[in-house]
Coordinates of C-alpha atoms and ligand atoms in Angstrom, one line a residue:
M1 CA 92.2 130.0 133.6
Q2 CA 90.2 127.4 131.6
S3 CA 92.2 124.2 131.2
D4 CA 92.5 122.9 127.7
R5 CA 92.7 119.4 129.0
L6 CA 89.9 116.9 128.2
L7 CA 88.9 113.7 130.0
L8 CA 87.3 111.4 127.5
R9 CA 85.1 108.7 129.1
G10 CA 84.2 105.5 127.3
R11 CA 85.3 102.0 126.6
I12 CA 89.0 102.0 125.8
L13 CA 90.9 99.6 123.6
T14 CA 94.6 99.8 122.7
F15 CA 97.1 97.2 121.6
T16 CA 100.5 96.5 123.2
S17 CA 101.6 93.8 120.6
E18 CA 100.3 92.1 117.6
P19 CA 97.5 89.6 118.6
Q20 CA 98.7 86.1 117.9
S21 CA 95.3 84.4 118.0
P22 CA 91.6 85.4 118.2
S23 CA 91.9 84.9 122.0
D24 CA 95.2 86.6 122.7
T25 CA 94.0 88.8 125.6
A26 CA 97.6 89.7 126.5
S27 CA 98.0 91.7 123.3
Y28 CA 95.7 94.5 124.3
D29 CA 94.4 96.7 127.2
Y30 CA 90.6 97.0 127.4
I31 CA 88.9 99.1 130.1
E32 CA 85.1 98.9 130.3
D33 CA 84.5 102.2 132.1
G34 CA 87.7 103.8 131.0
A35 CA 89.0 107.3 130.4
L36 CA 91.8 109.1 128.6
L37 CA 93.2 112.4 130.0
V38 CA 94.3 114.5 127.0
G39 CA 96.3 117.8 127.0
D40 CA 98.9 119.6 124.9
G41 CA 98.0 117.3 122.0
K42 CA 99.1 114.2 123.9
I43 CA 97.6 111.4 125.9
L44 CA 98.5 112.2 129.5
A45 CA 97.0 109.2 131.2
R46 CA 94.9 106.2 130.5
G47 CA 92.9 104.3 133.2
S48 CA 89.6 103.6 134.8
Y49 CA 87.3 106.6 134.8
C50 CA 87.1 106.4 138.6
D51 CA 90.9 106.7 139.0
L52 CA 91.4 109.4 136.3
V53 CA 88.5 111.7 137.3
A54 CA 90.3 112.0 140.7
Q55 CA 93.4 113.4 139.1
A56 CA 91.8 115.3 136.2
G57 CA 91.4 118.6 138.0
D58 CA 89.5 121.1 135.9
A59 CA 89.7 119.1 132.7
E60 CA 86.5 119.1 130.7
I61 CA 84.7 115.7 130.8
I62 CA 83.4 114.4 127.5
D63 CA 81.2 111.3 127.9
H64 CA 81.4 108.9 125.0
R65 CA 79.7 106.0 126.7
P66 CA 78.7 103.4 125.4
H67 CA 81.1 103.9 122.5
L68 CA 84.6 102.4 122.0
L69 CA 87.7 104.6 121.9
T70 CA 90.7 103.3 119.9
A71 CA 93.7 105.0 118.3
G72 CA 93.0 106.9 115.1
F73 CA 93.4 104.8 111.9
I74 CA 96.5 105.0 109.7
D75 CA 96.2 104.7 105.9
T76 CA 99.6 103.8 104.5
H77 CA 99.0 104.2 100.8
I78 CA 96.6 106.7 99.2
H79 CA 96.7 109.0 96.2
F80 CA 95.5 112.4 97.1
P81 CA 95.0 113.7 93.5
Q82 CA 92.7 110.8 92.7
V83 CA 89.7 111.8 94.8
Q84 CA 87.6 112.6 91.7
I85 CA 88.3 109.4 89.9
V86 CA 87.3 106.8 92.5
A87 CA 84.9 104.3 90.8
S88 CA 86.1 104.8 87.2
W89 CA 84.7 101.9 85.2
G90 CA 86.1 98.9 83.4
A91 CA 89.9 98.8 83.2
Q92 CA 92.8 97.0 84.8
L93 CA 95.9 98.8 86.0
L94 CA 97.7 100.1 82.9
D95 CA 94.5 101.1 81.0
W96 CA 93.1 102.6 84.2
L97 CA 96.2 104.8 84.7
N98 CA 96.2 106.0 81.1
S99 CA 92.4 106.5 80.7
Y100 CA 91.5 108.1 84.0
T101 CA 94.4 108.6 86.4
F102 CA 97.0 110.5 84.4
P103 CA 94.5 112.9 82.8
E104 CA 93.0 113.6 86.2
E105 CA 96.4 114.3 87.8
T106 CA 97.3 116.8 85.1
R107 CA 94.7 119.1 86.8
F108 CA 96.9 119.4 89.9
A109 CA 99.3 121.7 88.0
D110 CA 96.7 124.3 89.2
G111 CA 97.6 125.3 92.8
D112 CA 94.1 126.5 93.6
H113 CA 92.6 123.2 92.4
A114 CA 95.2 121.2 94.5
A115 CA 94.4 123.3 97.6
A116 CA 90.7 122.8 97.2
M117 CA 91.1 119.1 96.7
A118 CA 93.5 118.8 99.7
C119 CA 90.8 120.3 101.9
R120 CA 88.2 117.8 100.7
F121 CA 90.7 115.0 101.0
F122 CA 91.4 115.5 104.6
D123 CA 87.7 116.1 105.4
L124 CA 87.0 112.6 104.0
L125 CA 89.9 111.0 105.9
I126 CA 88.7 112.5 109.2
N127 CA 85.1 111.5 108.5
H128 CA 86.3 107.9 108.0
G129 CA 88.4 107.9 111.2
T130 CA 91.8 108.2 109.5
T131 CA 94.1 110.5 111.3
T132 CA 97.4 109.7 109.5
S133 CA 97.8 109.3 105.7
V134 CA 100.8 108.3 103.6
A135 CA 100.0 109.9 100.3
F136 CA 101.3 110.1 96.7
C137 CA 100.8 113.6 95.5
S138 CA 100.9 114.5 91.7
V139 CA 104.1 115.2 89.9
H140 CA 103.6 118.9 90.6
K141 CA 105.5 120.4 93.5
G142 CA 102.5 122.6 94.3
S143 CA 100.3 119.5 94.9
A144 CA 102.7 118.3 97.7
N145 CA 102.7 121.8 99.2
A146 CA 98.9 121.8 99.2
Y147 CA 98.8 118.4 100.9
F148 CA 101.3 119.4 103.6
E149 CA 99.8 122.9 104.2
E150 CA 96.3 121.5 104.7
A151 CA 97.6 118.8 107.1
E152 CA 99.6 121.4 109.0
Q153 CA 96.5 123.5 109.5
R154 CA 94.7 120.5 111.0
N155 CA 97.8 119.4 113.0
M156 CA 97.7 115.9 111.5
R157 CA 100.7 113.6 111.4
V158 CA 101.2 112.8 107.7
I159 CA 103.7 111.4 105.3
G160 CA 103.7 112.3 101.6
G161 CA 105.7 113.2 98.5
K162 CA 105.4 114.5 95.0
V163 CA 105.6 111.6 92.5
M164 CA 108.7 111.5 90.3
M165 CA 107.7 110.4 86.8
D166 CA 109.6 111.3 83.6
R167 CA 108.3 108.9 81.0
N168 CA 105.2 107.0 79.8
A169 CA 102.9 109.8 80.9
P170 CA 101.2 112.6 79.1
D171 CA 102.4 116.2 78.6
G172 CA 102.0 118.2 81.8
L173 CA 102.6 115.1 83.9
R174 CA 106.3 114.5 83.5
D175 CA 109.3 115.9 85.4
T176 CA 112.9 115.3 84.4
P177 CA 115.6 113.5 86.4
L178 CA 117.0 116.9 87.4
S179 CA 113.7 118.7 88.1
G180 CA 112.3 115.8 90.0
Y181 CA 115.4 115.7 92.1
H182 CA 115.4 119.4 92.8
D183 CA 111.7 119.7 93.5
S184 CA 111.8 116.7 95.9
K185 CA 114.8 118.2 97.6
E186 CA 113.1 121.5 98.1
L187 CA 110.0 119.8 99.5
I188 CA 112.2 117.7 101.9
E189 CA 113.9 120.8 103.2
K190 CA 110.6 122.6 103.6
W191 CA 108.5 119.8 105.1
H192 CA 110.4 116.9 106.5
G193 CA 110.3 117.1 110.3
R194 CA 108.3 120.3 110.3
G195 CA 105.5 119.9 112.9
R196 CA 104.0 116.5 112.3
A197 CA 105.1 116.1 108.7
H198 CA 107.4 113.5 107.1
Y199 CA 108.6 113.4 103.5
A200 CA 108.4 110.3 101.3
I201 CA 110.7 110.2 98.3
T202 CA 108.2 108.9 95.6
P203 CA 109.3 107.4 92.3
R204 CA 105.8 106.4 91.1
F205 CA 106.9 103.0 89.7
A206 CA 109.5 101.7 87.4
I207 CA 107.4 102.1 84.3
T208 CA 107.2 105.9 84.7
S209 CA 110.8 106.5 85.7
T210 CA 113.9 106.3 83.4
P211 CA 117.0 104.7 84.8
D212 CA 118.4 108.3 85.1
Q213 CA 115.5 109.3 87.3
M214 CA 115.8 106.1 89.4
E215 CA 119.4 107.1 89.9
M216 CA 118.3 110.5 91.1
A217 CA 115.8 108.9 93.5
G218 CA 118.7 106.8 94.8
A219 CA 120.7 109.9 95.4
L220 CA 117.9 111.5 97.3
V221 CA 117.6 108.4 99.5
A222 CA 121.3 108.4 100.2
E223 CA 121.3 112.1 101.1
H224 CA 118.1 111.8 103.2
P225 CA 118.1 108.3 104.8
D226 CA 115.5 109.4 107.4
C227 CA 112.9 110.1 104.7
Y228 CA 110.4 107.5 103.7
V229 CA 110.4 106.0 100.2
Q230 CA 107.2 104.9 98.5
T231 CA 106.4 103.3 95.2
H232 CA 104.5 100.4 93.6
L233 CA 105.6 96.8 93.1
S234 CA 104.1 93.8 91.2
E235 CA 100.5 94.8 91.2
N236 CA 99.6 93.4 87.8
R237 CA 101.0 90.9 85.4
N238 CA 101.2 93.2 82.4
E239 CA 102.9 95.8 84.6
I240 CA 105.5 93.3 85.6
A241 CA 106.2 92.2 82.0
Y242 CA 106.5 95.8 80.8
T243 CA 108.8 96.7 83.7
L244 CA 111.1 93.9 82.8
E245 CA 111.2 95.1 79.1
L246 CA 112.1 98.5 80.3
Y247 CA 114.8 97.2 82.7
P248 CA 116.1 94.1 80.9
K249 CA 119.1 93.7 83.2
A250 CA 117.0 93.5 86.3
K251 CA 116.7 90.0 87.9
D252 CA 113.0 90.8 88.7
Y253 CA 110.8 93.9 89.4
L254 CA 112.1 94.5 92.9
D255 CA 115.7 94.3 91.7
V256 CA 115.0 97.6 89.8
Y257 CA 114.5 99.4 93.0
Q258 CA 117.2 97.5 94.8
N259 CA 119.8 98.3 92.2
Y260 CA 119.3 102.0 92.9
G261 CA 119.6 101.6 96.7
L262 CA 116.0 102.3 97.5
L263 CA 115.3 99.4 99.8
S264 CA 115.2 99.7 103.6
S265 CA 112.7 99.5 106.4
K266 CA 111.7 103.1 105.4
M267 CA 110.4 101.8 102.1
L268 CA 106.7 101.2 101.4
L269 CA 105.8 99.0 98.4
G270 CA 102.2 99.3 97.4
H271 CA 100.6 96.0 96.4
S272 CA 103.5 93.5 96.2
I273 CA 101.2 90.7 95.0
H274 CA 103.0 88.6 92.3
L275 CA 106.4 88.1 93.9
E276 CA 109.2 85.8 93.0
P277 CA 111.1 83.9 95.8
R278 CA 114.1 86.1 95.3
E279 CA 112.0 89.2 95.8
I280 CA 110.6 87.8 99.0
D281 CA 114.1 87.1 100.2
A282 CA 115.1 90.7 99.5
L283 CA 112.1 92.1 101.3
A284 CA 113.0 89.9 104.4
E285 CA 116.6 90.9 104.3
T286 CA 116.1 94.7 103.8
G287 CA 112.9 95.1 106.0
A288 CA 111.1 96.9 103.2
R289 CA 107.3 97.0 103.8
P290 CA 104.7 95.5 101.4
V291 CA 101.4 97.4 101.5
F292 CA 98.2 95.3 101.1
C293 CA 95.5 97.3 99.3
P294 CA 92.4 95.0 99.4
T295 CA 89.7 97.2 97.8
S296 CA 92.0 98.3 95.0
N297 CA 93.3 94.8 94.3
L298 CA 89.7 93.6 93.9
F299 CA 88.5 96.7 91.9
L300 CA 91.4 96.5 89.4
G301 CA 91.4 92.6 89.4
S302 CA 95.0 92.7 90.3
G303 CA 95.3 89.6 92.4
L304 CA 95.4 88.2 96.0
F305 CA 98.0 89.5 98.5
D306 CA 99.8 86.6 100.3
D307 CA 99.7 88.1 103.8
E308 CA 100.6 84.9 105.6
G309 CA 103.4 83.8 103.2
L310 CA 105.1 87.2 103.7
R311 CA 104.5 87.3 107.5
E312 CA 106.0 83.8 107.9
R313 CA 109.2 85.3 106.5
G314 CA 109.2 88.0 109.2
I315 CA 108.1 90.7 106.7
V316 CA 106.1 93.5 108.2
N317 CA 103.0 94.1 106.0
A318 CA 101.1 97.4 106.1
I319 CA 97.4 97.8 105.0
A320 CA 95.9 100.7 103.1
T321 CA 93.0 102.0 100.9
D322 CA 94.9 103.0 97.7
I323 CA 92.2 105.5 96.8
G324 CA 91.5 106.1 93.9
A325 CA 91.9 102.5 92.7
G326 CA 90.6 101.6 96.1
T327 CA 86.9 102.0 96.5
S328 CA 86.5 103.2 100.1
Y329 CA 88.2 105.7 102.3
S330 CA 87.2 103.5 105.2
M331 CA 89.9 101.5 106.9
L332 CA 87.0 99.4 108.3
Q333 CA 85.8 98.6 104.7
T334 CA 89.4 97.9 103.8
L335 CA 89.5 95.3 106.6
N336 CA 86.3 93.8 105.3
E337 CA 87.6 93.3 101.8
G338 CA 91.0 92.2 103.2
Y339 CA 89.2 89.5 105.3
K340 CA 87.6 88.2 102.1
I341 CA 90.9 88.2 100.1
L342 CA 92.5 86.2 102.8
Q343 CA 89.5 83.8 103.0
L344 CA 90.1 83.0 99.3
Q345 CA 93.5 81.8 100.3
D346 CA 92.5 79.9 103.4
Q347 CA 94.1 82.6 105.5
K348 CA 92.5 84.4 108.4
L349 CA 92.1 88.0 109.5
H350 CA 90.6 87.8 113.0
P351 CA 89.2 91.0 114.5
L352 CA 91.9 91.6 117.1
R353 CA 94.6 91.4 114.5
A354 CA 92.5 93.5 112.1
F355 CA 92.1 96.4 114.6
H356 CA 95.7 96.1 115.6
W357 CA 96.7 96.3 111.9
I358 CA 95.0 99.6 111.1
T359 CA 96.3 101.2 114.3
R360 CA 99.5 100.0 116.0
G361 CA 100.4 97.6 113.2
N362 CA 100.6 100.3 110.6
A363 CA 102.4 102.6 113.0
V364 CA 105.0 99.8 113.5
A365 CA 105.3 99.5 109.7
L366 CA 106.1 103.2 109.7
G367 CA 108.4 103.1 112.7
L368 CA 106.1 105.6 114.4
E369 CA 104.6 103.5 117.2
D370 CA 106.1 105.8 119.9
K371 CA 104.0 108.6 118.4
I372 CA 100.8 107.2 117.0
G373 CA 98.7 104.0 116.8
T374 CA 98.2 103.4 120.5
L375 CA 96.5 105.1 123.4
D376 CA 99.7 105.0 125.5
P377 CA 100.5 108.0 127.7
G378 CA 103.1 110.2 126.0
T379 CA 101.8 109.5 122.5
E380 CA 99.8 111.9 120.3
A381 CA 96.1 112.1 121.0
D382 CA 94.8 110.9 117.7
I383 CA 91.7 109.0 118.7
V384 CA 88.5 107.6 117.1
V385 CA 85.2 106.9 118.8
L386 CA 83.4 103.9 117.3
D387 CA 79.7 103.1 117.4
A388 CA 79.1 99.5 116.5
R389 CA 75.3 100.1 116.4
A390 CA 75.6 102.9 113.9
T391 CA 73.2 101.4 111.4
D392 CA 70.0 99.3 111.8
A393 CA 71.9 96.3 110.3
M394 CA 74.7 96.7 112.8
A395 CA 72.4 97.3 115.8
L396 CA 70.4 94.1 115.0
R397 CA 73.6 92.1 114.8
M398 CA 75.0 93.7 117.9
D399 CA 71.9 92.5 119.9
R400 CA 73.5 89.0 119.5
A401 CA 77.1 90.0 120.2
D402 CA 78.5 89.1 123.6
T403 CA 82.2 89.7 123.4
L404 CA 84.6 92.5 122.4
S405 CA 85.8 90.4 119.5
E406 CA 82.3 90.0 118.1
E407 CA 81.8 93.8 118.4
L408 CA 85.1 94.4 116.6
F409 CA 84.1 91.9 113.9
V410 CA 80.8 93.7 113.3
L411 CA 82.7 97.0 112.9
Q412 CA 85.3 95.2 110.6
M413 CA 82.7 93.8 108.3
L414 CA 79.8 96.2 108.4
G415 CA 81.4 99.5 109.6
D416 CA 82.2 102.6 107.6
D417 CA 82.1 106.3 108.1
R418 CA 78.7 106.0 109.8
A419 CA 80.4 104.1 112.6
I420 CA 82.8 107.0 113.3
N421 CA 81.1 108.9 116.1
E422 CA 84.0 111.3 116.8
V423 CA 87.6 111.8 115.9
Y424 CA 90.3 113.6 117.8
V425 CA 93.4 114.9 116.1
A426 CA 96.2 115.9 118.5
G427 CA 93.6 116.1 121.3
R428 CA 91.1 118.3 119.4
P429 CA 87.6 117.0 118.4
Q430 CA 87.0 117.3 114.7
K431 CA 83.3 116.5 114.3
G432 CA 81.2 117.8 117.2
Ligands
GUN501 N1 100.9 102.1 89.9 C1 101.5 103.3 89.5 N2 100.7 104.3 89.8 C2 99.6 103.8 90.4 C3 98.4 104.4 90.9 O1 98.1 105.6 90.9 N3 97.5 103.5 91.4 C4 97.7 102.1 91.5 N4 96.8 101.3 92.0 N5 98.8 101.6 91.0 C5 99.7 102.4 90.4
ZN502 ZN1 99.0 103.3 94.6

């Protein structure tokens, strides 16, 4: 019988901890002529090619030399119904939502449209090396079903949820406190823990949820403490001012979510830019995760994320594209813009930490590092094959690169989907 096991040969890089400096060689394992033995959707062994070929039996050998194999990328904040409004001109957050985003999301009432877009969405993710997404779907239950169904067909580990939003949105894009609760509950029962799927309870943000709906979101969190929770926090100054008008008793923006019992290490808070000291204390105490969205924050002119300030408080930051306010599906381009945002604040994003962040770091933020984000035996075989010479500009630069860190920095600053040579999802090649 033909084995379904694969032996992937190439240069192997995986992280064991967050790199503490640009020269922290103890934080990763790098094998120059390495291999991964893959079977049953998992990584069975990692080692030198020489050692593994001896134990690989009849596994099919796929030679990826001279390319670099890392864990698949993880995008921790992305809006699946916004694929057709990426690069919409001219506005900051609240105008952008009203002019482009909300009208577009009303189209996801149509289940066929949602299914077609889900297919295109996951094609794009895979082509950019992203093997796990944490997505906001539209308010419509069917959009979340389309998202999870497409991911299930591809056997991808995903997190997602239908947004709850019952005010300050157009007709056709509002639920009610009760329908939002029941639809979310039905989706949790259907999808959470099925195959590789997880559900995220998703009140969109304070502006689009009444206190009654926030209370229902709190009830869902209490009833399903193992679900994720995702929302937006302090992205834009006008957003913050309007939020405090709508919730006059709240001490600050985060206090709205805190009052309804939403904060825990399962909570992902997109943007988290303009934070008050009390909010930072609350993040540190509860373990809730800010999500840095560099391309989006620059595109909407939202502000500069204080990565170092939060990290110094022991807060675990995730990083993400935030398509469709984000301008690239590529986690490499996300690192590129992230590097520049940190430069503006005299902070540093060195290449080892950058590659750790989009793989194991984001997995840690999700509490999934035993499943994804590394190339450790026993974890799921979500793998990207990277070509740092993918374009002429990259190849020329690489002629002068002598170290692994330099190669990673070329990928971080110049890489995009062209640098993704192959992608494996649960051990299956997706491109070639
Ligand atoms: N805040 C509430 N909804 C959204 C959204 O769709 N995108 C961004 N960037 N911010 C939001
Ligand atoms: Zn968002």
